[in-house]
XYZ file of C-alpha atoms in Angstrom:
780
model
C 32.594 -4.102 125.062
C 33.129 -3.651 121.293
C 30.914 -1.728 118.855
C 29.221 -4.852 117.561
C 28.107 -5.859 121.050
C 26.687 -2.391 121.680
C 24.697 -2.581 118.443
C 23.218 -5.925 119.465
C 22.254 -4.574 122.862
C 20.428 -1.629 121.264
C 18.638 -3.950 118.879
C 17.631 -6.214 121.712
C 16.265 -3.286 123.719
C 14.199 -2.174 120.743
C 12.473 -5.541 120.472
C 12.222 -6.442 124.164
C 8.738 -4.968 124.741
C 7.295 -7.774 122.637
C 8.962 -10.319 124.873
C 8.398 -8.907 128.308
C 4.590 -9.212 127.984
C 4.714 -12.938 128.559
C 4.217 -15.671 125.988
C 4.199 -14.425 122.457
C 1.062 -15.863 120.899
C 1.188 -14.531 117.364
C 2.939 -11.852 115.511
C 1.028 -8.738 114.590
C 1.314 -9.423 110.905
C 0.098 -13.002 111.246
C -2.777 -11.834 113.424
C -3.892 -9.328 110.793
C -3.730 -11.992 108.094
C -5.846 -14.323 110.083
C -8.389 -11.668 110.924
C -8.690 -10.948 107.240
C -9.340 -14.591 106.547
C -12.060 -14.763 109.197
C -13.748 -11.755 107.692
C -14.107 -13.522 104.337
C -16.643 -16.041 105.606
C -18.011 -17.433 108.725
C -17.578 -20.959 107.472
C -13.739 -20.700 107.867
C -12.163 -21.557 111.164
C -9.718 -18.907 112.559
C -6.157 -20.078 112.299
C -3.680 -19.780 115.129
C 0.146 -19.177 115.066
C 3.387 -19.905 116.874
C 3.535 -20.331 120.584
C 6.784 -19.815 122.502
C 8.195 -18.190 125.615
C 11.152 -15.741 125.794
C 14.280 -17.819 125.238
C 17.434 -17.104 127.294
C 20.711 -18.921 127.425
C 23.171 -18.291 130.206
C 26.627 -17.260 129.009
C 29.702 -19.316 129.694
C 27.533 -22.478 130.307
C 29.470 -25.400 128.844
C 26.638 -27.999 129.372
C 24.300 -28.703 126.405
C 20.744 -28.139 127.622
C 17.231 -27.263 126.579
C 16.737 -23.529 126.570
C 13.142 -23.256 125.238
C 10.424 -24.561 122.896
C 8.723 -23.453 119.687
C 5.292 -24.943 118.920
C 2.556 -24.430 116.410
C -1.018 -24.229 117.618
C -1.821 -26.893 115.014
C 0.409 -29.388 116.774
C -1.835 -32.065 118.390
C 1.035 -34.228 119.575
C 0.713 -36.799 116.787
C 4.115 -35.890 115.373
C 2.761 -34.984 111.971
C 4.428 -31.607 112.085
C 8.106 -31.190 111.437
C 9.951 -28.212 112.939
C 12.905 -26.671 111.080
C 15.388 -24.097 112.546
C 17.616 -21.726 110.519
C 19.508 -18.458 111.081
C 22.463 -17.432 113.275
C 24.112 -20.429 114.952
C 21.466 -22.904 113.717
C 22.870 -26.423 113.660
C 26.138 -25.397 115.365
C 25.149 -23.550 118.482
C 21.418 -24.215 118.546
C 19.358 -27.256 117.376
C 15.601 -27.923 117.430
C 13.761 -31.179 118.025
C 11.820 -31.635 114.785
C 9.018 -33.477 116.585
C 8.573 -31.487 119.777
C 10.062 -28.058 118.846
C 12.421 -28.120 121.844
C 15.503 -25.865 121.328
C 18.876 -26.908 122.790
C 22.204 -25.014 123.144
C 25.313 -26.994 122.293
C 28.298 -24.787 123.455
C 29.101 -21.978 125.893
C 28.444 -18.417 124.734
C 30.046 -15.043 125.565
C 27.613 -12.182 125.912
C 30.354 -9.641 125.516
C 31.091 -11.031 122.059
C 27.455 -11.523 120.961
C 24.563 -10.670 123.259
C 21.759 -12.267 121.120
C 21.095 -14.449 118.079
C 18.368 -14.031 115.437
C 16.905 -17.311 114.106
C 13.962 -18.434 111.880
C 11.516 -21.319 112.643
C 9.270 -23.195 110.173
C 6.630 -25.906 110.646
C 5.738 -28.264 107.724
C 3.518 -31.302 107.283
C 5.594 -34.437 107.290
C 3.528 -36.122 104.646
C 2.651 -33.345 102.275
C 5.746 -31.315 102.908
C 3.535 -28.274 102.872
C 4.176 -25.495 105.397
C 1.715 -25.361 108.179
C 3.069 -22.179 109.618
C 4.916 -19.507 107.687
C 8.537 -18.961 108.560
C 8.804 -16.806 111.675
C 11.779 -14.924 113.238
C 12.698 -15.008 116.892
C 15.620 -14.016 119.136
C 17.642 -15.991 121.632
C 19.227 -13.686 124.208
C 22.507 -14.535 125.987
C 21.981 -13.914 129.675
C 24.834 -12.010 131.442
C 26.835 -13.285 134.384
C 29.452 -11.296 136.369
C 32.562 -12.431 134.497
C 34.269 -9.082 133.878
C 36.233 -6.920 136.310
C 35.932 -3.131 136.126
C 38.751 -1.186 134.437
C 39.946 2.446 134.878
C 40.145 4.515 131.729
C 42.210 7.638 130.883
C 45.146 6.577 133.040
C 47.508 7.840 134.384
C 45.801 10.346 136.645
C 47.873 13.421 137.511
C 46.571 16.598 139.067
C 47.747 19.635 141.007
C 46.048 21.989 143.417
C 47.215 25.127 145.206
C 48.615 24.656 148.639
C 46.623 26.074 151.554
C 43.358 25.335 149.691
C 40.134 24.726 151.788
C 38.495 21.361 152.488
C 36.279 20.015 149.706
C 38.317 21.402 146.856
C 37.819 19.206 143.789
C 41.051 17.565 142.672
C 40.227 15.183 139.806
C 37.654 12.592 138.713
C 38.566 8.950 138.043
C 36.413 6.793 135.743
C 36.090 3.012 135.413
C 33.993 0.791 133.093
C 32.634 -2.793 133.313
C 32.019 -4.978 130.276
C 29.109 -6.774 131.968
C 25.480 -6.025 131.106
C 24.407 -2.910 132.995
C 20.741 -3.792 132.395
C 20.952 -7.140 134.137
C 21.490 -7.264 137.876
C 24.397 -5.447 139.611
C 27.190 -6.925 137.567
C 28.176 -3.559 136.037
C 27.230 -1.236 138.929
C 30.470 0.297 140.343
C 31.477 1.817 143.682
C 34.692 3.947 144.315
C 36.686 4.108 147.542
C 40.080 5.373 148.866
C 42.673 2.770 149.779
C 45.584 5.227 150.313
C 45.542 8.986 150.767
C 43.343 9.539 153.767
C 42.879 11.749 155.725
C 44.046 14.304 153.114
C 41.724 13.218 150.303
C 38.385 11.412 149.832
C 36.392 10.162 146.821
C 32.706 10.298 145.915
C 31.557 6.589 145.855
C 29.374 6.810 142.733
C 31.118 9.527 140.650
C 34.805 8.922 141.425
C 35.459 12.643 142.131
C 38.422 13.124 144.478
C 38.237 16.082 146.873
C 40.452 17.456 149.653
C 39.551 16.494 153.164
C 42.390 18.215 155.053
C 42.599 22.013 155.311
C 45.679 24.197 154.611
C 48.028 21.560 153.231
C 51.538 23.121 153.063
C 53.686 22.505 150.013
C 56.844 23.260 151.958
C 55.957 20.373 154.312
C 54.903 17.916 151.596
C 54.580 18.541 147.891
C 53.512 15.192 146.328
C 50.669 12.870 147.370
C 49.964 9.431 145.895
C 46.293 8.530 146.297
C 45.196 4.932 145.578
C 41.519 4.601 144.476
C 39.632 1.279 144.282
C 36.543 0.508 142.183
C 34.305 -2.592 142.738
C 31.342 -3.934 140.739
C 28.125 -5.461 142.159
C 27.843 -2.328 144.315
C 30.764 -3.528 146.375
C 29.075 -6.759 147.477
C 31.034 -9.889 148.109
C 31.859 -11.937 145.073
C 32.394 -8.952 142.832
C 35.443 -7.857 140.981
C 37.635 -4.763 141.725
C 40.438 -2.640 140.266
C 42.741 0.107 141.574
C 44.542 3.145 140.166
C 47.047 5.629 141.576
C 46.421 9.365 141.355
C 49.475 11.681 141.630
C 48.499 14.943 143.292
C 51.006 17.795 143.659
C 50.571 20.991 145.609
C 51.217 24.204 143.672
C 53.242 26.867 145.429
C 51.697 30.074 146.678
C 53.620 32.971 148.135
C 53.129 32.123 151.768
C 56.775 32.573 152.804
C 59.002 35.652 152.896
C 62.813 35.900 152.450
C 64.972 35.226 155.495
C 68.704 35.891 155.986
C 70.573 33.126 157.755
C 73.240 35.534 159.103
C 72.956 38.860 160.824
C 76.380 40.038 159.542
C 78.281 39.416 156.324
C 81.939 40.528 156.060
C 84.055 41.031 152.906
C 87.449 42.532 152.022
C 88.472 44.293 148.805
C 91.690 45.885 147.565
C 91.727 49.625 147.057
C 93.111 49.052 143.529
C 90.081 47.004 142.485
C 88.470 48.528 139.369
C 84.888 49.746 139.349
C 82.547 46.825 138.622
C 84.478 44.308 140.712
C 82.281 41.786 142.582
C 82.842 42.216 146.306
C 80.813 39.201 147.427
C 77.465 37.385 147.359
C 74.734 37.160 149.968
C 71.439 35.281 149.875
C 68.168 35.233 151.765
C 66.318 31.919 151.892
C 62.737 31.656 150.611
C 60.908 28.339 150.877
C 58.697 29.236 147.944
C 59.620 28.455 144.349
C 59.306 30.101 140.946
C 57.876 33.587 140.803
C 56.990 33.421 144.481
C 60.672 33.037 145.383
C 61.913 35.935 143.233
C 63.394 38.674 145.367
C 65.309 41.915 145.120
C 67.984 43.423 147.330
C 68.685 46.995 148.288
C 71.547 48.699 150.121
C 71.002 51.255 152.805
C 74.401 52.893 153.161
C 74.484 54.284 156.654
C 77.188 56.754 155.602
C 75.576 57.572 152.236
C 78.747 57.078 150.210
C 77.088 55.139 147.346
C 80.351 53.276 146.937
C 78.648 49.907 146.370
C 75.571 48.597 144.572
C 73.783 45.258 144.740
C 72.155 43.222 141.981
C 70.074 40.035 142.019
C 71.368 36.960 140.205
C 68.308 35.788 138.207
C 69.409 32.154 138.349
C 70.337 31.756 142.022
C 68.459 34.714 143.560
C 71.695 35.749 145.257
C 72.519 39.359 145.973
C 75.768 40.389 144.211
C 77.581 43.292 145.894
C 79.463 45.328 143.240
C 82.004 48.145 143.578
C 80.494 51.348 142.144
C 83.217 53.899 142.963
C 86.979 53.836 143.181
C 88.295 53.015 146.652
C 91.019 54.843 148.537
C 92.550 53.175 151.541
C 93.949 56.455 152.798
C 90.523 58.126 152.719
C 88.216 55.330 153.950
C 89.120 51.858 155.155
C 85.764 50.352 156.209
C 82.133 50.428 155.119
C 79.081 49.293 157.136
C 75.966 48.859 155.013
C 72.441 47.585 155.764
C 70.994 45.133 153.212
C 67.285 44.412 152.748
C 65.727 41.515 150.806
C 62.083 41.580 149.689
C 59.829 39.523 147.409
C 58.909 40.826 143.985
C 55.387 39.398 144.190
C 53.511 39.429 147.463
C 50.144 37.883 148.372
C 48.542 39.386 151.425
C 46.050 36.492 151.627
C 48.757 34.474 153.354
C 51.197 36.985 154.941
C 51.271 40.634 155.820
C 53.339 42.982 153.682
C 55.921 43.384 156.427
C 56.575 39.620 156.488
C 57.835 39.701 152.894
C 60.961 41.709 153.955
C 64.128 40.859 155.919
C 67.333 42.779 156.775
C 70.995 42.058 157.525
C 74.279 44.001 157.877
C 77.199 44.095 155.413
C 80.736 45.017 156.551
C 83.383 45.694 153.843
C 87.071 46.272 154.663
C 89.438 48.037 152.221
C 92.995 46.661 151.991
C 95.978 48.917 151.230
C 97.899 48.786 147.918
C 100.945 50.821 146.881
C 99.484 53.125 144.248
C 101.123 55.161 141.498
C 100.993 58.956 141.628
C 97.639 60.610 141.065
C 97.317 63.785 138.983
C 95.240 66.687 140.172
C 93.181 66.464 136.967
C 92.190 63.588 134.732
C 93.450 65.541 131.700
C 94.932 68.966 131.012
C 94.095 71.409 128.233
C 96.176 74.567 127.745
C 96.600 77.271 125.119
C 99.691 79.112 123.928
C 100.301 81.784 121.282
C 102.244 80.676 118.249
C 104.430 83.744 118.755
C 105.511 82.543 122.219
C 109.244 82.703 122.674
C 111.389 79.734 123.639
C 111.274 79.364 127.408
C 107.751 80.719 127.775
C 105.882 78.972 130.598
C 102.741 77.197 129.360
C 101.411 75.715 132.617
C 102.111 73.414 135.567
C 101.041 69.823 136.116
C 100.663 68.513 139.648
C 100.700 64.898 140.865
C 101.147 63.369 144.316
C 101.723 60.017 145.977
C 98.515 59.234 147.869
C 100.103 56.414 149.874
C 101.197 56.986 153.438
C 104.849 57.028 152.294
C 104.149 60.139 150.164
C 107.178 59.605 147.901
C 108.503 62.570 145.838
C 107.495 62.755 142.183
C 109.562 63.253 139.045
C 107.954 64.472 135.808
C 108.817 63.808 132.163
C 107.284 64.060 128.673
C 106.836 60.853 126.724
C 109.188 61.019 123.738
C 106.668 59.306 121.489
C 104.168 62.143 122.047
C 106.671 64.965 121.418
C 109.029 63.682 118.756
C 110.017 67.196 117.638
C 110.710 68.271 121.239
C 108.554 71.371 121.004
C 108.123 71.506 124.794
C 110.057 70.629 127.925
C 108.990 70.007 131.511
C 110.681 70.748 134.796
C 111.270 67.302 136.299
C 110.860 68.519 139.866
C 107.774 70.754 139.757
C 105.951 69.760 136.515
C 106.133 73.196 134.826
C 105.915 72.969 131.021
C 107.857 75.433 128.826
C 108.069 76.176 125.107
C 111.244 74.563 123.769
C 111.013 75.326 120.051
C 109.465 77.841 117.681
C 105.738 77.256 117.196
C 103.795 77.681 113.977
C 100.048 77.232 114.090
C 99.854 76.891 110.323
C 102.149 73.855 110.550
C 100.783 72.251 113.747
C 97.682 73.649 115.398
C 97.777 71.490 118.541
C 99.965 69.071 120.455
C 98.789 66.053 122.428
C 101.488 65.275 124.975
C 101.697 62.449 127.491
C 103.076 63.544 130.854
C 104.585 60.823 133.064
C 104.820 61.139 136.849
C 107.070 58.580 138.550
C 107.844 57.941 142.192
C 111.531 58.358 142.983
C 111.683 55.739 145.741
C 110.262 52.268 146.391
C 109.050 50.532 143.234
C 109.133 53.721 141.144
C 105.468 53.396 140.253
C 104.333 55.752 137.518
C 101.182 57.097 135.947
C 100.473 59.273 132.956
C 98.047 61.989 131.957
C 97.104 63.588 128.654
C 98.069 67.218 128.012
C 96.459 68.991 125.049
C 98.195 72.247 124.056
C 96.357 74.355 121.497
C 98.459 76.832 119.518
C 96.611 80.134 119.191
C 96.831 82.015 115.952
C 98.866 85.193 115.476
C 98.506 87.304 112.360
C 101.805 86.400 110.733
C 100.705 85.512 107.199
C 99.853 88.016 104.467
C 96.640 87.543 102.494
C 96.914 86.366 98.903
C 94.587 85.795 95.993
C 92.697 82.553 96.352
C 93.713 81.375 92.857
C 95.766 82.246 89.799
C 93.352 84.468 87.958
C 93.606 84.889 84.137
C 91.324 87.851 83.484
C 90.611 89.211 79.988
C 88.746 92.198 78.600
C 86.763 92.034 75.406
C 87.369 94.650 72.758
C 83.769 95.781 72.907
C 83.648 96.043 76.716
C 81.739 99.026 78.013
C 82.726 101.262 80.911
C 81.628 99.852 84.291
C 81.404 96.296 83.013
C 82.653 93.454 85.316
C 85.957 92.024 84.175
C 86.724 89.562 87.000
C 85.512 88.689 90.520
C 88.454 87.963 92.799
C 88.735 86.621 96.357
C 91.542 86.186 98.852
C 92.807 83.593 101.307
C 94.977 83.676 104.401
C 96.777 80.874 106.238
C 95.932 82.517 109.569
C 92.805 81.615 111.519
C 91.464 84.672 113.373
C 88.810 84.204 116.036
C 86.278 86.431 114.264
C 87.017 85.010 110.842
C 88.709 86.591 107.864
C 87.947 90.119 106.710
C 89.848 91.198 103.582
C 89.991 94.640 101.986
C 90.877 95.181 98.311
C 92.242 98.396 96.758
C 94.554 99.735 94.094
C 98.025 101.134 94.726
C 97.727 104.792 95.665
C 99.030 106.876 92.795
C 99.021 110.469 91.702
C 97.258 109.501 88.546
C 94.051 107.538 88.398
C 94.184 104.311 86.406
C 92.278 105.204 83.223
C 91.547 101.633 82.264
C 90.348 99.645 85.300
C 89.167 100.117 88.850
C 88.641 97.801 91.861
C 85.429 97.765 93.884
C 85.548 96.086 97.344
C 82.325 94.100 97.801
C 82.747 93.987 101.608
C 82.314 90.158 101.593
C 85.954 89.158 101.112
C 85.583 89.565 97.348
C 86.304 92.403 94.951
C 85.135 93.260 91.441
C 87.500 94.439 88.709
C 85.585 96.889 86.513
C 86.400 98.526 83.204
C 86.815 102.286 83.611
C 86.494 103.015 79.890
C 85.087 101.465 76.745
C 86.560 100.055 73.561
C 89.749 98.125 74.120
C 91.677 96.988 71.069
C 94.517 94.532 70.646
C 96.105 97.017 68.219
C 96.651 99.456 71.086
C 97.571 96.961 73.814
C 97.483 93.192 73.994
C 97.408 93.222 77.777
C 97.332 95.498 80.829
C 98.885 95.141 84.291
C 96.728 95.924 87.324
C 98.317 95.836 90.831
C 95.861 94.704 93.540
C 96.464 95.491 97.213
C 94.917 93.044 99.774
C 94.817 93.862 103.482
C 93.574 91.660 106.345
C 91.917 92.683 109.614
C 94.447 91.120 111.949
C 96.685 92.760 114.469
C 99.006 93.905 113.136
C 97.402 94.492 109.751
C 99.250 92.696 106.976
C 98.931 93.295 103.256
C 100.238 92.033 99.949
C 100.251 93.310 96.376
C 99.557 91.052 93.406
C 99.719 92.247 89.804
C 97.042 90.841 87.531
C 97.658 90.611 83.783
C 94.468 91.480 81.903
C 94.545 90.349 78.272
C 92.641 92.087 75.506
C 90.586 89.544 73.565
C 88.409 89.585 70.476
C 85.535 87.826 72.220
C 82.685 85.871 70.708
C 79.131 87.290 70.835
C 78.587 85.342 74.054
C 81.527 87.153 75.655
C 83.799 84.091 75.598
C 87.466 84.474 74.710
C 88.272 81.429 72.504
C 92.020 81.971 72.296
C 92.416 81.480 75.987
C 91.423 77.837 75.978
C 93.101 77.059 72.644
C 96.461 78.497 73.642
C 96.386 76.780 76.971
C 95.448 73.525 75.322
C 98.172 73.901 72.661
C 100.714 74.788 75.301
C 99.697 71.806 77.367
C 99.885 69.594 74.274
C 103.371 70.946 73.314
C 104.687 70.335 76.784
C 103.254 66.851 76.791
C 104.766 66.044 73.379
C 108.150 67.376 74.459
C 108.092 65.238 77.553
C 107.024 62.191 75.519
C 109.748 62.746 72.894
C 112.354 63.270 75.572
C 111.423 60.057 77.271
C 111.472 58.193 73.954
C 114.961 59.487 73.067
C 116.246 58.526 76.511
C 114.869 55.019 76.203
C 116.318 54.541 72.725
C 119.729 55.880 73.833
C 119.781 53.549 76.805
C 118.926 50.596 74.559
C 121.725 51.428 72.064
C 124.295 51.964 74.815
C 123.339 48.688 76.448
C 123.773 46.865 73.123
C 127.174 48.466 72.477
C 128.392 47.705 75.956
C 127.431 44.068 75.568
C 129.200 43.894 72.169
C 132.387 45.540 73.483
C 132.436 43.263 76.486
C 132.056 40.212 74.273
C 134.807 41.454 71.939
C 137.194 42.087 74.810
C 136.526 38.645 76.191
C 137.376 37.003 72.860
C 140.495 39.222 72.494
C 141.787 38.339 75.921
C 141.374 34.650 75.182
C 143.443 35.074 71.980
C 146.154 37.096 73.757
C 146.412 34.459 76.434
C 147.096 31.865 73.764
C 149.799 34.024 72.112
C 151.424 34.721 75.465
C 151.882 31.040 76.079
C 153.580 30.661 72.699
C 155.836 33.733 73.142
C 157.276 32.476 76.409
C 159.211 29.843 74.466
C 161.380 32.369 72.684
C 164.660 33.652 74.117
C 165.145 37.225 75.156
C 166.802 39.360 72.515
C 168.712 42.649 72.585
C 167.761 45.263 70.066
C 169.600 48.503 69.223
C 168.892 51.640 67.359
C 171.702 53.753 65.864
C 171.337 57.361 65.031
C 173.438 57.870 61.857
C 174.960 61.262 62.648
C 175.468 60.777 66.375
C 176.398 57.087 66.248
C 174.560 56.664 69.506
C 173.458 53.155 70.236
C 170.387 52.546 72.358
C 170.088 49.065 73.827
C 166.592 47.601 73.706
C 165.705 44.624 75.838
C 162.650 42.440 75.996
C 161.709 42.519 79.731
C 160.018 39.873 81.754
C 156.288 40.080 81.368
C 154.282 42.021 83.959
C 150.975 41.026 85.343
C 149.328 44.115 83.857
C 149.169 43.964 80.033
C 148.333 46.838 77.711
C 145.837 45.954 75.062
C 147.053 46.016 71.422
C 144.632 48.774 70.505
C 146.255 51.144 73.053
C 149.759 50.530 71.599
C 148.551 51.056 68.061
C 146.887 54.320 68.912
C 150.012 55.629 70.724
C 152.355 54.844 67.828
C 150.053 56.279 65.223
C 149.786 59.529 67.137
C 153.592 59.768 67.305
C 154.026 59.040 63.586
C 151.562 61.732 62.578
C 153.878 64.392 63.992
C 157.323 62.815 63.186
C 157.559 64.310 59.648
C 157.864 67.758 61.155
C 161.109 67.031 63.000
C 164.494 65.448 62.189
C 166.515 62.713 63.838
C 168.733 65.244 65.563
C 165.785 66.756 67.241
C 165.472 65.968 70.918
C 161.788 65.298 70.492
C 162.463 62.512 68.018
C 165.083 61.005 70.212
C 162.809 61.145 73.200
C 160.166 59.484 71.121
C 162.432 56.580 70.315
C 163.507 56.294 73.951
C 159.880 56.262 75.092
C 158.998 53.567 72.583
C 161.925 51.458 73.743
C 160.844 51.901 77.338
C 157.383 50.772 76.437
C 158.827 47.787 74.631
C 160.806 46.862 77.732
C 157.731 47.099 79.923
C 155.012 45.821 77.610
C 155.313 42.476 75.836
C 152.657 43.450 73.316
C 154.682 46.094 71.423
C 157.776 45.473 69.201
C 160.491 44.444 69.248
C 159.964 40.762 69.918
C 162.667 38.084 69.296
C 163.663 39.379 65.834
C 166.280 42.119 65.285
C 165.068 45.112 63.300
C 167.101 48.230 62.474
C 165.389 51.562 62.273
C 167.238 54.436 60.477
C 166.133 57.922 59.684
C 166.318 58.370 55.945
C 165.933 62.116 55.849
C 163.133 64.359 54.662
C 161.885 65.291 51.221
C 163.306 62.180 49.417
C 161.744 61.691 46.001
C 162.440 57.996 45.992
C 160.679 57.471 49.262
C 161.720 55.098 51.971
C 164.182 52.304 51.384
C 163.355 50.589 54.634
C 162.666 46.928 54.567
C 159.634 47.654 56.679
C 157.800 48.593 53.497
C 158.504 45.194 52.021
C 155.399 43.153 52.073
C 157.009 39.952 50.915
C 160.011 39.887 53.185
C 159.918 39.833 56.939
C 162.645 38.201 58.996
C 160.157 37.398 61.671
C 157.879 35.670 59.205
C 160.728 33.413 58.048
C 160.714 31.671 61.374
C 159.106 28.315 61.546
C 157.003 29.469 64.477
C 155.127 32.747 64.758
C 156.988 34.976 67.229
C 154.110 37.255 67.974
C 151.988 39.922 66.345
C 152.968 41.573 63.019
C 155.629 44.315 63.140
C 155.017 48.007 62.641
C 155.837 49.607 59.297
C 157.496 52.964 59.978
C 158.170 54.126 56.390
C 155.532 56.862 56.193
C 157.422 59.341 58.327
C 157.108 62.177 55.824
C 153.686 63.054 54.532
C 152.275 59.598 55.080
C 148.519 59.251 55.449
C 146.793 57.566 58.345
C 145.543 54.816 56.069
C 149.126 53.766 55.285
C 150.022 53.203 58.910
C 149.725 49.505 59.537
C 150.061 47.516 62.675
């Protein structure tokens, strides 16, 4: 039924009391009007109004028929009154006989679409066309028939109840509606019943409330129930309509079951080499409950109390996971028998006793044997040795053994990577460690060695252990001043005034800490200028013994300081401090100290910078010269190669030199060229050096003759010195000649070699300046 239909029903109910009283004679308003007219005079006759009965039309009636009559009390049957109908459906659904006032319906109506119609009736005089009765409103009601089946609302219906609940527990309520008129007959009166679901559930006939009718329903036996509910209108009488719906009812779990092991004994095997944390196996107790009610925990009751294993619960599968908690040893224990208990986390004593939420089983674990490497007596070793220990001193002994039944012998060694300097050695047979080198705590305070133990037989399995050797301190270092002190004394210093506070340091590390003692060198005479006061806190104060120091007397003083330590044996050192005399500022600051140091630092820096600059410049110049010389030599060699090719065309000549007084002839021959060639510059230099000294000797001198012989030998061996293919005669012309040399070598215009059509080689040497000739006159 839509909203419009409901509104019409309410309107109809509001006006029904006027209809249910029988025939409506006159409306209240018309009655009051007529009473007022009567009261105006007794000569007027009281007027009457409309007369009609309640008009109904049955819905869904397709036959046109008379449904009622409207009539004025002035109608005498002479047909002088004309009836007119207007309003909802007038002329289409309803018509009126204008003579008799009979009302007819023309087409079938649907009450669910429109339950009533409001119309207006009017009566007029046919002749005068004047109204006899004022227009009046009336209602035609559509009478309901049972043409609608009931329908369930709010589908689908799903509900859940706890298992084991008592009889009569409310499950859910189903609701159905009927579009027929609930105020007319039994068309819309509904009755509920169960078609499927008995004997577990039942339904209240009038309310549709479903309740349990079977006690202690078990979810583990059946979890889901489908209940079919039927609703019928007309109070379930024959001829009515019906509808059905299915209600899904599920039983919620309660903790009414405890865990149960399916086996009385579980057996597992695990290797003795398995690491701690290894999963040995899984066990599980069954629990028919679900969710939180099925959550359980496991516990181990080790009959031998070894605590070698633990058990955890898998949160996803509720399995018990047996885990190795301690290292196994086949030789010590080969089998474990453990009791396991499973119990629920959440228990509900309404359904079971506390004891029924527990169950027990037995766990048997067998350890399998594995050949294991040697095992050390300790997981790590830590020893101490004095740094003064001699080579060969025993530091300690490491022990390892083969725990297998074979009990193989062990051989020990030190890992080379952990003792690269070979400071220690180990006895391979018994594991005794000795000092193998001189120790120095100040250089290395501790050694972390790796000791390897290896089986001699079988697979030679090995294991290692860490050995930490701490070198203990011995007082073998003398104390020294902690820094390079630069003390100064102001000229106006007074006696007893602090000059400098000094402290000491020592490379040793005594157990009780350092204790230093400061003093002056014992002397027959007391130092008149300064004294040292030991502050007993590893510091000492240098004090002025007198007043008024002047740079005129002394620019500086030397003060020896003796420092002794508290070690055994006691060691000491003497350091001489240079105390400068300074003309201090009023604040006591000595300005020259910082200035001189800064200037000195600046001078050193400038010297270094200048030195580097000179080196860089020198390197640049040398590099340039080397490149130039190399380029020059390359060009020179190319030119010499060209001349060599040309010289090969000339025939070999024989030259001779005759000494005038001895008439000795020296044959000169142009030899075949060697692979090694002297450069022209070397020949020129050699000849020039010989000529510089030739004016001091004569031709009869053996030196001169040897000179000529050497030059001829060079000419035979070197193609780049004269003579070439031209014959030249060299003669000694004597010494002290006023006219000078008559040799043709001085002739610039004549040269037999130059008269050749082809250049025979390089220019010849002019040998005229034998006596007093300058270097500039020597040409080549």
